[in-house]
Coordinates of C-alpha atoms in Angstrom, one line a residue:
Y1 CA 144.1 122.9 122.4
R2 CA 142.6 120.4 124.8
E3 CA 139.5 119.7 122.7
A4 CA 139.2 117.0 120.1
D5 CA 138.9 117.9 116.4
I6 CA 135.7 116.1 115.5
S7 CA 135.7 117.2 111.9
P8 CA 136.2 113.8 110.3
S9 CA 133.3 112.1 112.1
F10 CA 131.2 115.2 111.9
F11 CA 131.6 115.2 108.1
I12 CA 130.9 111.4 107.6
F13 CA 127.9 111.3 109.8
L14 CA 126.5 114.6 108.5
I15 CA 126.3 113.1 105.1
V16 CA 124.1 110.3 106.4
F17 CA 122.0 112.6 108.5
T18 CA 121.4 115.0 105.6
A19 CA 120.4 112.1 103.3
M20 CA 117.8 110.9 105.8
L21 CA 116.5 114.4 106.8
I22 CA 115.8 115.5 103.2
G23 CA 115.3 112.0 101.8
D24 CA 114.2 113.0 98.3
G25 CA 116.3 112.4 95.2
G26 CA 114.4 115.1 93.3
Y27 CA 115.2 117.7 95.9
A28 CA 118.8 116.6 95.9
L29 CA 119.1 117.1 92.1
V30 CA 117.6 120.6 92.4
C31 CA 120.1 121.5 95.2
L32 CA 123.0 120.0 93.3
F33 CA 122.1 121.9 90.1
A34 CA 121.8 125.1 92.1
C35 CA 125.2 124.6 93.7
L36 CA 127.0 123.7 90.4
V37 CA 125.4 126.6 88.4
S38 CA 126.1 129.2 91.1
Y39 CA 129.5 127.8 92.1
K40 CA 131.7 130.4 90.3
F41 CA 129.4 133.3 91.1
I42 CA 129.2 132.5 94.8
T43 CA 132.9 131.9 95.2
R44 CA 133.7 135.2 93.5
K45 CA 131.6 136.9 96.3
G46 CA 134.1 135.6 98.9
I47 CA 132.3 132.4 99.9
P48 CA 135.0 129.7 100.5
P49 CA 134.8 127.0 97.8
K50 CA 135.0 124.3 100.5
F51 CA 131.7 125.5 101.8
L52 CA 130.0 124.7 98.5
D53 CA 132.0 121.5 98.1
L54 CA 130.5 120.4 101.5
F55 CA 127.0 120.9 100.3
I56 CA 127.6 119.2 97.0
I57 CA 128.8 116.1 98.8
L58 CA 125.8 116.3 101.2
F59 CA 123.4 116.5 98.2
I60 CA 125.1 113.6 96.4
G61 CA 124.6 111.5 99.6
T62 CA 120.9 112.6 99.6
L63 CA 120.5 111.7 95.9
V64 CA 121.9 108.2 96.7
F65 CA 119.4 107.8 99.5
G66 CA 116.6 109.1 97.3
V67 CA 117.5 106.4 94.7
F68 CA 117.5 103.7 97.3
T69 CA 114.0 104.8 98.6
N70 CA 112.8 105.6 95.0
T71 CA 111.5 109.0 96.1
Y72 CA 111.5 112.0 93.7
F73 CA 109.5 115.1 94.5
G74 CA 107.1 113.0 96.6
F75 CA 106.6 110.5 93.8
Q76 CA 107.8 106.9 93.6
P77 CA 108.0 106.3 89.8
S78 CA 107.7 102.7 88.7
I79 CA 110.4 103.2 86.1
T80 CA 113.1 103.6 88.8
K81 CA 111.7 101.0 91.2
F82 CA 114.4 98.6 90.2
F83 CA 116.9 100.5 92.3
M84 CA 114.7 100.7 95.4
W85 CA 116.1 99.0 98.5
V86 CA 113.4 100.1 101.0
D87 CA 109.9 101.6 100.6
P88 CA 109.7 104.3 103.3
N89 CA 105.9 104.5 102.9
S90 CA 105.3 100.8 103.8
E91 CA 105.1 99.6 107.4
V92 CA 108.0 97.3 106.9
G93 CA 110.1 100.0 105.4
A94 CA 109.3 102.5 108.1
T95 CA 110.2 100.0 110.8
L96 CA 113.5 99.3 109.0
L97 CA 114.4 103.0 108.8
K98 CA 113.6 103.5 112.5
R99 CA 115.8 100.6 113.4
F100 CA 118.5 102.0 111.2
C101 CA 118.3 105.3 113.1
F102 CA 118.7 103.6 116.4
Y103 CA 121.7 101.5 115.2
L104 CA 123.2 104.6 113.6
G105 CA 122.9 106.4 117.0
A106 CA 124.6 103.5 118.8
V107 CA 127.4 103.5 116.4
H108 CA 127.7 107.3 116.5
L109 CA 127.8 107.4 120.3
S110 CA 130.2 104.4 120.5
V111 CA 132.6 106.2 118.1
G112 CA 132.6 109.1 120.6
R113 CA 133.4 106.9 123.5
I114 CA 136.2 105.0 121.6
W115 CA 137.6 108.4 120.6
K116 CA 137.5 109.5 124.3
I117 CA 139.5 106.3 125.2
K118 CA 142.1 107.0 122.5
R119 CA 142.6 110.6 123.7
N120 CA 143.3 109.7 127.3
P121 CA 146.0 107.6 129.0
I122 CA 145.1 103.9 129.4
T123 CA 144.3 103.4 133.1
L124 CA 141.9 101.4 135.2
S125 CA 139.3 104.1 134.7
T126 CA 139.4 103.2 131.0
L127 CA 137.4 100.1 131.9
S128 CA 134.5 102.4 132.9
E129 CA 134.5 103.8 129.3
V130 CA 134.4 100.3 128.0
G131 CA 131.5 99.7 130.3
W132 CA 129.7 102.7 128.8
I133 CA 130.2 101.4 125.3
I134 CA 128.6 98.1 126.3
F135 CA 125.9 100.0 128.1
T136 CA 125.1 101.9 124.9
W137 CA 124.5 98.7 123.0
A138 CA 122.4 97.2 125.8
M139 CA 120.4 100.4 125.8
L140 CA 119.9 100.0 122.0
D141 CA 118.3 96.6 122.6
L142 CA 116.0 98.2 125.3
V143 CA 115.1 101.0 122.8
N144 CA 114.1 98.5 120.2
V145 CA 112.0 96.7 122.8
L146 CA 110.2 99.9 123.9
V147 CA 109.8 101.6 120.5
L148 CA 109.7 98.8 118.0
S149 CA 108.1 96.2 120.3
D150 CA 111.0 93.8 119.7
L151 CA 111.5 90.8 122.1
G152 CA 114.4 91.5 124.4
P153 CA 117.4 89.6 123.1
A154 CA 119.1 87.2 125.5
R155 CA 122.3 89.3 125.5
M156 CA 120.5 92.5 126.8
V157 CA 120.5 91.7 130.6
P158 CA 124.0 90.3 130.7
M159 CA 125.3 93.4 128.8
F160 CA 123.6 95.7 131.3
I161 CA 125.1 93.7 134.3
V162 CA 128.6 93.7 132.8
S163 CA 128.5 97.4 131.8
L164 CA 127.2 98.5 135.2
I165 CA 129.9 96.5 137.1
L166 CA 132.6 98.2 135.0
V167 CA 131.2 101.6 135.4
I168 CA 130.5 101.3 139.1
F169 CA 133.9 99.9 140.1
F170 CA 136.2 101.7 137.6
T171 CA 134.7 105.2 137.2
A172 CA 137.0 106.3 140.1
P173 CA 139.0 103.3 141.1
S174 CA 140.2 103.5 144.6
W175 CA 141.3 101.3 147.6
N176 CA 138.4 103.0 149.4
P177 CA 135.4 100.9 148.5
I178 CA 132.9 103.4 149.7
S179 CA 134.4 106.2 147.6
C180 CA 134.9 103.9 144.6
I181 CA 131.4 102.5 144.6
G182 CA 129.7 105.7 145.6
Q183 CA 131.2 107.7 142.7
G184 CA 130.4 104.8 140.3
I185 CA 126.8 104.7 141.4
G186 CA 126.7 108.5 141.1
A187 CA 128.0 108.3 137.5
V188 CA 125.3 105.7 136.7
A189 CA 122.5 107.8 138.3
L190 CA 123.6 110.9 136.3
S191 CA 124.2 109.4 132.9
A192 CA 122.2 106.2 132.5
A193 CA 118.9 107.9 131.6
S194 CA 120.5 110.2 129.1
F195 CA 121.7 107.2 127.1
L196 CA 118.1 106.2 126.5
S197 CA 117.1 109.7 125.4
D198 CA 120.2 110.0 123.3
I199 CA 119.6 106.9 121.2
I200 CA 115.9 107.6 120.9
S201 CA 116.7 111.2 119.7
Y202 CA 118.1 109.7 116.4
I203 CA 114.6 108.8 115.3
R204 CA 114.3 112.4 114.4
L205 CA 116.2 111.5 111.2
W206 CA 113.3 109.3 110.1
A207 CA 110.6 111.5 111.5
V208 CA 111.7 114.7 109.7
G209 CA 112.3 112.8 106.4
Y210 CA 108.9 111.1 106.6
A211 CA 107.2 114.4 107.4
G212 CA 108.9 116.0 104.4
G213 CA 107.7 113.1 102.2
M214 CA 104.2 113.5 103.4
L215 CA 104.3 117.3 102.7
A216 CA 105.6 116.6 99.2
S217 CA 102.9 114.1 98.5
S218 CA 100.2 116.5 99.8
F219 CA 101.4 119.3 97.5
N220 CA 101.3 116.8 94.6
D221 CA 97.7 115.8 95.5
L222 CA 96.6 119.5 95.8
A223 CA 98.2 120.4 92.4
R224 CA 96.5 117.4 90.8
I225 CA 93.0 118.7 91.6
A226 CA 93.7 122.4 91.0
P227 CA 93.5 124.3 87.7
F228 CA 96.7 124.0 85.7
A229 CA 98.1 127.4 86.4
I230 CA 97.3 127.2 90.1
G231 CA 98.6 123.6 90.2
V232 CA 102.0 124.7 88.8
L233 CA 102.2 127.5 91.4
I234 CA 101.3 125.0 94.2
L235 CA 104.1 122.6 93.0
I236 CA 106.7 125.4 92.8
L237 CA 105.9 127.1 96.1
G238 CA 105.1 123.8 98.0
H239 CA 108.2 122.0 96.9
G240 CA 110.3 125.1 97.3
V241 CA 109.2 125.5 100.9
N242 CA 109.8 121.8 101.5
I243 CA 113.4 122.1 100.2
I244 CA 114.0 125.1 102.5
L245 CA 112.7 123.2 105.5
G246 CA 115.0 120.3 104.6
L247 CA 118.0 122.6 104.5
V248 CA 117.0 124.1 107.8
A249 CA 116.7 120.6 109.2
I250 CA 120.4 120.0 108.4
F251 CA 121.4 122.6 110.9
V252 CA 118.6 122.1 113.4
H253 CA 118.9 118.3 113.6
G254 CA 122.0 117.0 111.7
V255 CA 124.4 119.5 113.3
R256 CA 122.7 119.1 116.7
L257 CA 123.4 115.3 116.8
N258 CA 127.1 116.0 116.2
L259 CA 127.4 119.0 118.6
L260 CA 125.3 117.7 121.4
E261 CA 124.8 113.9 121.6
F262 CA 128.1 113.0 120.1
S263 CA 130.1 115.7 121.8
N264 CA 128.7 114.7 125.2
H265 CA 130.0 111.2 124.8
I266 CA 133.4 112.2 123.6
G267 CA 133.7 114.6 126.5
M268 CA 133.9 117.9 124.7
E269 CA 133.5 121.0 126.8
W270 CA 133.5 123.6 124.0
S271 CA 135.6 125.8 126.4
G272 CA 138.0 127.2 123.8
R273 CA 141.4 128.9 124.4
N274 CA 142.9 131.9 122.8
Y275 CA 145.6 131.0 120.2
D276 CA 148.7 132.5 121.9
P277 CA 151.7 130.4 120.9
F278 CA 154.4 133.0 121.9
R279 CA 153.2 134.0 125.3
K280 CA 155.8 133.6 128.0
S281 CA 154.9 131.2 130.7

């Protein structure tokens, strides 16, 4: 009863995560077709309709992303290039997608911190959570400097200073300065480094999607030089395996970002309690 229900944010962000992890409009169409064709059959077997509805929505999001990147089964057709917003195979496009991953991570983690503030009474210690939100965005700037070789923006150092002051002095506000500052410094020592790794971990969305695109392109190249029958077999098996790997990535990476990184920032313990509403206290 004490834990937050993260279903709304889990659902919204999982759509984006899935779109980037699979990242292919052709694969999305295949999965959508499979879901729609087998819908009645699967639901008759006892599978909840909402389970299939979830995947249909996820694959629609993936299709939209595939249209924006003009990627279909590892190809980038010129006929659909009009709808392309970013070319994932270009250096500029790859950098843009990496940057998007980091910003997405900062937004995701900030939502968790804001949610944590909303769930708890407003006290002086709330200022420490505000500090952690500012620290998240300062760390985002640092990640862009370290990974993307950006020049550090002028706001980065002041944001670090303000955030650390808030965290150190308001993590455990007390009239005892030694206790107050000591616990604040301890919180910084325990958590600061994890913010860097948490934001960087969102680059997995680009990396997995890019790897899937390279595999798809490789299968296409192999099929092109093989005899017709063998080429068709390579395409079916190769793209089939790639689709399966993409589906696995939803659970390995997409769900992980919600259940680990996000949950840590919202303060979830995953402790659980038995539902026992009529027990005498």
